[in-house]
C-alpha cells in the first residue's frame, strides 16, 4: 500500500532525490499521460478526429516534448532552462484544443499542467504565474485571430475564463509552494543547526575521550547508583591489578584493596567508589591495590556531580599511581633513620666525654672554655640528630601520666632563660598555679622547648616572649607569643610541613632544619589536641596548643 501511495503522491523525498532530468520527465508525465488517454479515447470513440491535421500535430509535438525531456542533458544547461518545456507545452495543448474543435470540449483545461509546473518551480515566482496566464490567453486568442473571422469582443471574451482560471490556479500554487519552501527552509536551517550541534558534541566527546585516555591517571565516572559511565584506559589497567587471583575479571566491589601501608584489608564502607556513591567529595585518600609484588599505591580523589537543578548525577573518581613517590619517601625515611642512627652513637660519646672531662680538677680556663664549646655544640647536634631520627621513624608509643602543664611551662622557661638572656629577650609567664592534664610530660616538654626556642631564635634583641597557660571546658591551652620577625600569610600556612623554613628565616640565615614544628604538631595531635599558628610578617607570631585535660 505504501508503495502505491508513494507512487501516486510522488513521494516528495523520492522526487527530490531524482536527477534534474528525472524531475523534468516526472513533471512532464502528467500532461503526456493525459494526452495519451485522450489519444486512446479518440481511437475508440472519435476515430475520424485522428485525420484532423492539427490534432495529429498536437500529438506529435506532445511526443517530441516528452522525448526532449528525456534527451536533453538538463544538468549541463543553466539551471532554470528546463522551464522552456512547460512554456512549449502550451503549443500541443493549443493545437489539440483547436484540432478537437467541438468533438472534445475542455481540452484547454490541460493548460493546468504547465501552469502548475511553472508556478511550483519556485523560479521567478511572480513572472512564472504571469507567463502561465499570458500563455493560456495566447493559446485561446491566437485561434480567434487566425480564424479569419472578424475579431469582436464576444469572440475574445468567450474563452477568457480559461486564462483567468489558470491565473487563479497559478497564484494558488505559487502561494502554497512559497509557504512549503519557507517551511522547508526553516526545517533545513533547524536541521543544519542540529547537525552542527551534533557534530560539535561529537567533537567534544572525541576530545574528552582523547584527553581522558591520554592522562596517566585512572579516571572512573559513575552514576548515582554506582554504575560505570566512563572508565579510561589507565583505569582499566589499574582495575586489572586489583582483580583477585584466579579470576579473569571482577566487579569493583571484589577488587583487592588495602589500607595502612598495604597490610590491612580496606573496609567496604571506606572503598573510594562506595564513598563516592554516598556523595562524598575527597582527595589524596591513599589505598593499596592488589597483592605484592604487583601491589600499587593509589592516591584517590572523588568529586560529585550535580545537574542544573542540584540533583546528584554521580561522581568522578581519579586514581593516581603514587607507588614510586611512596617508595621514594620510604627510602628517604630509611636513609634519614640510618644516617641519624650512625651519627647518634659517636655524638653521644663525644658529648659524654666532654661532660666527664669538664669535671676534672685543675683544668686551665682555656681548656674549660673549649670543653664547654664541645659540649654545647655536641648537645645541639644530638638534638638535630634526634629530630631527624624521630621524623624518619616516628615516636615510640606515648607514655601518658598525670602532669601539671603549669609546671612544665615553668621548667621549659627556666631551661630557655640562659639563651634568652644572651639574646636580651625577656620571657613572661602568665599561668594559673596548676594546670592538670593527662599527657606524656617528656613529649609536651619537647613541644614547649621547641616553641620557646623558636620564639627566641626568630626575635631580635630587646623583644618579649609571653607564655600563657589556661584551662577551659575540659581543655588546657598554652600560647607562646613573640613580637619577632613573624611570617607572611603563605608561610604561616606551611609552617607545620616537614623541612619547611619561612622565606624570612632563610634570608636572615638563622640556622634550623624545619623539623621542630612538624614533630610538635605530631606530638600534640597524637594527644588528641591541636597546634595552630597565627603570624604577621614584621610583627610577631603566636603558637597555640590545646590538650584534652583527660586524654
Ligand atoms: P627550624 O626552626 O629548625 O627551622 P621549625 O619546624 O621549628 O624548624 O620551624 C619551621 C619554620 O617556621 C622556621 O624555619 C621559621 O621559618 C618558622 N618559624 C617557626 N617559629 C617561628 C616564630 N616564632 N617566628 C617566626 N617564624 C617562625
Short mmCIF file of C-alpha atoms in Angstrom, two decimals, residues 48-452:
data_model
loop_
_atom_site.label_atom_id
_atom_site.label_comp_id
_atom_site.label_asym_id
_atom_site.label_seq_id
_atom_site.Cartn_x
_atom_site.Cartn_y
_atom_site.Cartn_z
CA UNK A 48 -12.31 10.43 -37.57
CA UNK A 49 -10.63 13.03 -35.39
CA UNK A 50 -7.32 11.29 -35.99
CA UNK A 51 -7.40 12.55 -39.54
CA UNK A 52 -7.52 16.13 -38.32
CA UNK A 53 -4.01 17.63 -39.06
CA UNK A 54 -3.98 19.99 -36.03
CA UNK A 55 -4.94 17.11 -33.73
CA UNK A 56 -2.19 14.92 -35.21
CA UNK A 57 0.32 17.77 -34.95
CA UNK A 58 -0.60 18.27 -31.31
CA UNK A 59 0.08 14.57 -30.55
CA UNK A 60 3.36 14.77 -32.45
CA UNK A 61 4.57 17.89 -30.58
CA UNK A 62 3.47 16.26 -27.30
CA UNK A 63 5.64 13.22 -28.07
CA UNK A 64 8.56 15.41 -29.21
CA UNK A 65 8.42 17.40 -25.97
CA UNK A 66 8.38 14.24 -23.85
CA UNK A 67 11.36 12.89 -25.79
CA UNK A 68 13.14 16.24 -25.36
CA UNK A 69 12.65 15.90 -21.60
CA UNK A 70 14.46 12.55 -21.77
CA UNK A 71 17.12 13.51 -24.28
CA UNK A 72 18.33 16.95 -23.21
CA UNK A 73 21.13 16.93 -20.58
CA UNK A 74 19.45 19.49 -18.32
CA UNK A 75 22.19 19.22 -15.69
CA UNK A 76 24.69 20.73 -18.08
CA UNK A 77 22.47 23.68 -19.06
CA UNK A 78 21.95 26.82 -16.96
CA UNK A 79 19.63 25.84 -14.12
CA UNK A 80 16.11 27.05 -14.96
CA UNK A 81 16.44 26.20 -18.73
CA UNK A 82 14.05 23.26 -18.28
CA UNK A 83 11.22 25.80 -17.85
CA UNK A 84 11.16 26.01 -21.67
CA UNK A 85 9.24 22.68 -21.61
CA UNK A 86 6.13 23.92 -19.71
CA UNK A 87 6.20 27.03 -21.90
CA UNK A 88 6.28 24.90 -25.06
CA UNK A 89 3.56 22.63 -23.58
CA UNK A 90 1.00 25.36 -24.48
CA UNK A 91 1.63 24.56 -28.18
CA UNK A 92 0.35 20.93 -28.24
CA UNK A 93 -2.46 21.91 -25.85
CA UNK A 94 -3.46 24.83 -28.10
CA UNK A 95 -3.20 22.65 -31.22
CA UNK A 96 -5.25 19.86 -29.65
CA UNK A 97 -7.87 22.30 -28.41
CA UNK A 98 -8.19 23.77 -31.89
CA UNK A 99 -7.94 20.42 -33.68
CA UNK A 100 -10.55 18.75 -31.47
CA UNK A 101 -12.99 21.61 -32.07
CA UNK A 102 -16.36 20.75 -30.64
CA UNK A 103 -15.71 16.97 -30.59
CA UNK A 104 -13.68 17.09 -27.40
CA UNK A 105 -14.52 20.00 -25.09
CA UNK A 106 -12.46 21.29 -22.17
CA UNK A 107 -9.09 20.47 -23.78
CA UNK A 108 -7.95 23.99 -22.82
CA UNK A 109 -8.04 22.88 -19.20
CA UNK A 110 -4.93 20.80 -19.94
CA UNK A 111 -3.10 24.14 -19.57
CA UNK A 112 -3.35 23.49 -15.84
CA UNK A 113 -0.33 21.14 -16.08
CA UNK A 114 2.23 23.64 -17.45
CA UNK A 115 0.69 26.41 -15.29
CA UNK A 116 1.21 24.35 -12.11
CA UNK A 117 4.70 23.36 -13.22
CA UNK A 118 5.68 26.99 -13.83
CA UNK A 119 4.16 28.23 -10.56
CA UNK A 120 5.54 25.36 -8.49
CA UNK A 121 9.04 25.62 -9.95
CA UNK A 122 9.89 28.36 -7.46
CA UNK A 123 11.90 30.13 -10.21
CA UNK A 124 10.96 33.78 -10.92
CA UNK A 125 7.75 33.15 -8.90
CA UNK A 126 5.59 36.14 -9.95
CA UNK A 127 6.81 36.11 -13.54
CA UNK A 128 6.10 32.38 -13.88
CA UNK A 129 2.48 32.83 -12.73
CA UNK A 130 2.04 35.74 -15.14
CA UNK A 131 3.70 33.89 -18.03
CA UNK A 132 1.41 30.87 -17.40
CA UNK A 133 -1.69 33.10 -17.54
CA UNK A 134 -0.48 35.05 -20.60
CA UNK A 135 0.46 31.83 -22.44
CA UNK A 136 -3.04 30.46 -21.77
CA UNK A 137 -4.52 33.73 -23.02
CA UNK A 138 -2.44 33.48 -26.21
CA UNK A 139 -3.47 29.85 -26.55
CA UNK A 140 -7.15 30.81 -26.58
CA UNK A 141 -6.83 34.09 -28.53
CA UNK A 142 -4.47 33.07 -31.34
CA UNK A 143 -7.17 30.82 -32.93
CA UNK A 144 -9.60 33.78 -32.71
CA UNK A 145 -7.17 35.96 -34.66
CA UNK A 146 -6.11 33.13 -37.00
CA UNK A 147 -9.66 32.03 -37.88
CA UNK A 148 -10.11 34.89 -40.34
CA UNK A 149 -13.45 35.72 -38.77
CA UNK A 150 -13.99 39.27 -37.58
CA UNK A 151 -12.40 39.74 -34.17
CA UNK A 152 -15.00 41.15 -31.84
CA UNK A 153 -15.45 41.44 -28.10
CA UNK A 154 -17.70 38.41 -27.94
CA UNK A 155 -15.09 36.24 -29.71
CA UNK A 156 -12.35 37.48 -27.39
CA UNK A 157 -14.29 37.20 -24.09
CA UNK A 158 -15.82 33.81 -24.93
CA UNK A 159 -12.79 31.70 -23.85
CA UNK A 160 -11.46 34.28 -21.34
CA UNK A 161 -12.49 32.15 -18.35
CA UNK A 162 -9.69 29.66 -19.03
CA UNK A 163 -6.78 32.18 -18.66
CA UNK A 164 -8.44 33.64 -15.53
CA UNK A 165 -8.78 30.19 -14.04
CA UNK A 166 -5.18 29.45 -14.90
CA UNK A 167 -4.13 32.73 -13.29
CA UNK A 168 -6.01 31.80 -10.10
CA UNK A 169 -4.57 28.28 -10.11
CA UNK A 170 -1.08 29.69 -10.74
CA UNK A 171 -1.41 32.14 -7.83
CA UNK A 172 -2.72 29.42 -5.51
CA UNK A 173 0.06 27.02 -6.43
CA UNK A 174 2.63 29.80 -6.08
CA UNK A 175 1.38 30.73 -2.58
CA UNK A 176 1.33 27.09 -1.49
CA UNK A 177 4.75 26.41 -2.96
CA UNK A 178 6.21 29.54 -1.35
CA UNK A 179 4.82 28.52 2.03
CA UNK A 180 6.11 24.97 1.60
CA UNK A 181 9.51 26.26 0.55
CA UNK A 182 9.62 28.55 3.58
CA UNK A 183 8.73 25.63 5.82
CA UNK A 184 11.37 23.55 4.15
CA UNK A 185 13.89 26.36 4.58
CA UNK A 186 13.08 26.56 8.32
CA UNK A 187 13.29 22.78 8.64
CA UNK A 188 16.56 22.73 6.73
CA UNK A 189 18.06 25.53 8.82
CA UNK A 190 16.96 23.74 12.02
CA UNK A 191 18.33 20.56 10.57
CA UNK A 192 21.66 22.25 9.81
CA UNK A 193 21.70 23.75 13.31
CA UNK A 194 21.05 20.34 14.89
CA UNK A 195 23.62 18.73 12.65
CA UNK A 196 26.13 21.43 13.73
CA UNK A 197 25.31 20.85 17.40
CA UNK A 198 25.59 17.10 16.94
CA UNK A 199 28.93 17.50 15.22
CA UNK A 200 30.19 19.88 17.94
CA UNK A 201 29.05 17.48 20.64
CA UNK A 202 30.70 14.57 18.79
CA UNK A 203 33.90 16.62 18.53
CA UNK A 204 33.75 17.46 22.25
CA UNK A 205 33.19 13.81 23.10
CA UNK A 206 36.16 12.73 20.98
CA UNK A 207 38.32 15.43 22.58
CA UNK A 208 37.21 14.39 26.08
CA UNK A 209 37.91 10.73 25.33
CA UNK A 210 41.36 11.57 23.96
CA UNK A 211 42.21 13.76 26.96
CA UNK A 212 40.88 11.20 29.42
CA UNK A 213 42.80 8.39 27.70
CA UNK A 214 45.98 10.46 27.45
CA UNK A 215 46.34 11.39 31.12
CA UNK A 216 48.32 8.96 33.23
CA UNK A 217 45.64 8.95 35.92
CA UNK A 218 42.87 6.38 36.19
CA UNK A 219 39.52 8.10 35.67
CA UNK A 220 36.21 6.49 36.55
CA UNK A 221 32.80 8.17 36.26
CA UNK A 222 29.83 6.53 37.95
CA UNK A 223 26.14 7.42 38.03
CA UNK A 224 24.20 7.94 41.26
CA UNK A 225 23.60 4.18 41.53
CA UNK A 226 27.27 3.35 41.14
CA UNK A 227 27.07 2.08 37.55
CA UNK A 228 30.16 2.79 35.45
CA UNK A 229 29.58 5.59 32.95
CA UNK A 230 33.16 6.04 31.80
CA UNK A 231 36.46 4.29 32.52
CA UNK A 232 39.64 5.42 30.80
CA UNK A 233 42.43 3.19 29.52
CA UNK A 234 44.66 3.78 32.58
CA UNK A 235 41.82 2.84 34.93
CA UNK A 236 41.32 -0.44 33.05
CA UNK A 237 44.99 -1.27 33.78
CA UNK A 238 44.65 -0.27 37.45
CA UNK A 239 41.43 -2.29 37.73
CA UNK A 240 43.24 -5.42 36.46
CA UNK A 241 45.86 -5.15 39.25
CA UNK A 242 43.08 -5.43 41.86
CA UNK A 243 41.34 -8.47 40.35
CA UNK A 244 41.64 -11.37 42.87
CA UNK A 245 44.00 -14.20 41.87
CA UNK A 246 42.46 -16.80 39.62
CA UNK A 247 39.70 -14.56 38.25
CA UNK A 248 39.63 -13.16 34.74
CA UNK A 249 37.76 -10.04 35.81
CA UNK A 250 35.92 -8.72 38.84
CA UNK A 251 33.38 -6.09 39.81
CA UNK A 252 34.65 -3.02 41.66
CA UNK A 253 33.33 -4.40 44.97
CA UNK A 254 35.51 -7.53 44.58
CA UNK A 255 38.80 -5.74 43.88
CA UNK A 256 41.55 -6.43 46.44
CA UNK A 257 42.16 -3.16 48.31
CA UNK A 258 44.25 -2.49 51.41
CA UNK A 259 44.94 0.35 53.80
CA UNK A 260 47.60 1.14 56.38
CA UNK A 261 50.70 0.59 54.30
CA UNK A 262 49.12 -2.26 52.33
CA UNK A 263 48.74 -4.57 55.31
CA UNK A 264 45.05 -4.31 56.37
CA UNK A 265 42.08 -5.01 54.05
CA UNK A 266 40.21 -1.78 53.30
CA UNK A 267 36.76 -1.88 54.99
CA UNK A 268 33.87 -1.97 52.48
CA UNK A 269 32.48 1.40 53.60
CA UNK A 270 35.87 3.09 53.10
CA UNK A 271 36.30 1.94 49.49
CA UNK A 272 36.63 5.03 47.23
CA UNK A 273 33.73 4.00 44.95
CA UNK A 274 31.45 3.40 47.96
CA UNK A 275 32.36 6.78 49.43
CA UNK A 276 31.71 8.41 46.03
CA UNK A 277 28.28 6.71 45.76
CA UNK A 278 27.47 8.19 49.19
CA UNK A 279 28.16 11.59 47.58
CA UNK A 280 31.42 12.25 49.43
CA UNK A 281 33.99 14.56 47.87
CA UNK A 282 37.55 13.78 48.96
CA UNK A 283 41.14 13.96 47.79
CA UNK A 284 44.51 12.31 48.45
CA UNK A 285 42.98 9.23 50.07
CA UNK A 286 45.72 6.55 49.95
CA UNK A 287 44.84 2.94 49.16
CA UNK A 288 46.90 -0.12 48.21
CA UNK A 289 45.56 -2.24 45.35
CA UNK A 290 46.42 -5.88 44.56
CA UNK A 291 48.73 -8.36 46.24
CA UNK A 292 52.53 -7.97 46.42
CA UNK A 293 54.66 -7.92 44.31
CA UNK A 294 52.19 -6.33 41.83
CA UNK A 295 50.68 -4.17 44.58
CA UNK A 296 50.47 -0.45 43.78
CA UNK A 297 49.75 2.59 45.95
CA UNK A 298 46.99 4.88 44.69
CA UNK A 299 46.12 8.39 45.75
CA UNK A 300 42.36 8.58 45.17
CA UNK A 301 40.07 11.58 44.84
CA UNK A 302 36.35 11.94 44.13
CA UNK A 303 34.19 14.84 43.07
CA UNK A 304 30.43 14.53 42.99
CA UNK A 305 28.44 15.90 40.01
CA UNK A 306 25.01 17.57 40.09
CA UNK A 307 22.67 18.63 37.28
CA UNK A 308 21.36 22.20 36.82
CA UNK A 309 18.61 21.59 39.43
CA UNK A 310 21.16 20.43 42.00
CA UNK A 311 20.13 16.76 41.79
CA UNK A 312 23.11 14.44 42.23
CA UNK A 313 24.05 12.80 38.92
CA UNK A 314 27.03 10.74 40.04
CA UNK A 315 30.72 11.18 40.73
CA UNK A 316 34.06 11.25 39.01
CA UNK A 317 36.91 9.37 40.68
CA UNK A 318 40.61 9.79 39.94
CA UNK A 319 43.21 7.13 40.80
CA UNK A 320 46.79 8.36 40.74
CA UNK A 321 49.54 5.73 40.98
CA UNK A 322 51.93 7.15 43.61
CA UNK A 323 53.84 3.92 44.24
CA UNK A 324 57.17 5.41 43.13
CA UNK A 325 56.64 8.52 45.24
CA UNK A 326 55.73 6.50 48.33
CA UNK A 327 58.76 4.22 47.74
CA UNK A 328 60.99 7.29 47.40
CA UNK A 329 59.60 8.76 50.64
CA UNK A 330 60.14 5.45 52.42
CA UNK A 331 63.69 5.30 51.03
CA UNK A 332 64.28 8.86 52.26
CA UNK A 333 62.98 7.98 55.74
CA UNK A 334 65.16 4.84 55.79
CA UNK A 335 68.15 6.90 54.78
CA UNK A 336 67.46 9.55 57.44
CA UNK A 337 66.93 6.91 60.08
CA UNK A 338 70.14 5.03 59.19
CA UNK A 339 72.27 8.16 58.99
CA UNK A 340 70.95 9.56 62.27
CA UNK A 341 71.40 6.20 63.97
CA UNK A 342 75.02 6.07 62.85
CA UNK A 343 75.64 9.67 63.95
CA UNK A 344 73.95 9.33 67.35
CA UNK A 345 76.35 6.82 68.88
CA UNK A 346 79.62 8.74 68.29
CA UNK A 347 77.90 12.03 69.15
CA UNK A 348 76.64 10.67 72.45
CA UNK A 349 80.11 9.57 73.38
CA UNK A 350 81.65 12.96 72.34
CA UNK A 351 79.04 14.71 74.49
CA UNK A 352 79.52 12.32 77.42
CA UNK A 353 83.32 12.52 77.39
CA UNK A 354 83.22 16.31 77.11
CA UNK A 355 80.99 16.40 80.23
CA UNK A 356 83.29 13.94 82.01
CA UNK A 357 86.38 15.97 81.19
CA UNK A 358 84.71 19.20 82.44
CA UNK A 359 84.55 17.59 85.89
CA UNK A 360 88.35 17.12 86.01
CA UNK A 361 90.00 19.32 88.64
CA UNK A 362 92.56 22.00 87.93
CA UNK A 363 91.84 22.40 84.27
CA UNK A 364 93.25 25.58 82.72
CA UNK A 365 90.47 28.10 81.91
CA UNK A 366 91.07 27.88 78.14
CA UNK A 367 90.55 24.08 78.24
CA UNK A 368 87.33 24.52 80.28
CA UNK A 369 86.07 27.05 77.71
CA UNK A 370 86.98 24.67 74.83
CA UNK A 371 85.27 21.72 76.51
CA UNK A 372 82.19 23.86 77.08
CA UNK A 373 82.04 24.71 73.37
CA UNK A 374 82.39 21.00 72.51
CA UNK A 375 79.63 20.10 74.99
CA UNK A 376 77.18 22.78 73.77
CA UNK A 377 77.70 22.00 70.11
CA UNK A 378 77.55 18.23 70.53
CA UNK A 379 74.35 18.79 72.55
CA UNK A 380 72.91 20.87 69.71
CA UNK A 381 73.98 18.26 67.14
CA UNK A 382 72.43 15.47 69.20
CA UNK A 383 69.11 17.35 69.27
CA UNK A 384 69.16 17.71 65.49
CA UNK A 385 70.04 14.05 65.00
CA UNK A 386 67.22 13.03 67.37
CA UNK A 387 64.77 15.22 65.47
CA UNK A 388 65.85 13.61 62.20
CA UNK A 389 65.50 10.15 63.67
CA UNK A 390 62.06 10.91 65.08
CA UNK A 391 60.94 12.36 61.76
CA UNK A 392 62.03 9.28 59.87
CA UNK A 393 60.80 6.62 62.26
CA UNK A 394 58.05 8.32 64.26
CA UNK A 395 57.93 8.22 68.04
CA UNK A 396 57.65 5.28 70.29
CA UNK A 397 54.25 4.98 71.99
CA UNK A 398 53.17 7.92 74.17
CA UNK A 399 53.52 7.33 77.87
CA UNK A 400 50.61 9.27 79.38
CA UNK A 401 50.71 10.24 83.05
CA UNK A 402 49.04 12.83 85.28
CA UNK A 403 51.01 16.02 84.84
CA UNK A 404 50.86 19.74 85.58
CA UNK A 405 51.19 21.86 82.44
CA UNK A 406 51.90 24.98 84.55
CA UNK A 407 54.92 23.20 86.00
CA UNK A 408 56.08 22.04 82.58
CA UNK A 409 55.83 25.64 81.32
CA UNK A 410 57.93 26.94 84.24
CA UNK A 411 60.55 24.22 83.67
CA UNK A 412 60.74 24.93 79.93
CA UNK A 413 61.05 28.69 80.52
CA UNK A 414 63.75 28.12 83.11
CA UNK A 415 65.68 25.99 80.61
CA UNK A 416 65.29 28.65 77.89
CA UNK A 417 66.29 31.57 80.16
CA UNK A 418 70.07 31.35 79.57
CA UNK A 419 69.59 31.55 75.77
CA UNK A 420 67.02 34.35 76.20
CA UNK A 421 69.42 36.25 78.41
CA UNK A 422 72.19 36.03 75.81
CA UNK A 423 69.77 37.35 73.16
CA UNK A 424 68.49 40.01 75.62
CA UNK A 425 64.95 38.68 75.36
CA UNK A 426 62.53 38.76 78.26
CA UNK A 427 60.22 35.81 78.88
CA UNK A 428 56.97 36.46 80.80
CA UNK A 429 54.75 33.67 82.17
CA UNK A 430 51.04 34.05 82.77
CA UNK A 431 49.53 30.81 84.00
CA UNK A 432 47.39 29.54 86.88
CA UNK A 433 49.29 27.81 89.67
CA UNK A 434 48.21 24.38 88.43
CA UNK A 435 47.01 23.03 85.08
CA UNK A 436 46.19 19.35 85.47
CA UNK A 437 46.45 17.35 82.31
CA UNK A 438 46.95 13.75 81.33
CA UNK A 439 49.83 13.64 78.85
CA UNK A 440 53.30 12.32 78.08
CA UNK A 441 55.22 15.04 80.01
CA UNK A 442 58.51 14.37 78.21
CA UNK A 443 56.89 14.93 74.80
CA UNK A 444 54.92 18.04 75.89
CA UNK A 445 58.11 19.47 77.35
CA UNK A 446 59.73 18.87 73.97
CA UNK A 447 56.93 20.87 72.30
CA UNK A 448 57.30 23.71 74.81
CA UNK A 449 61.10 23.72 74.35
CA UNK A 450 60.67 23.93 70.59
CA UNK A 451 58.10 26.78 70.70
CA UNK A 452 60.21 28.76 73.17
#
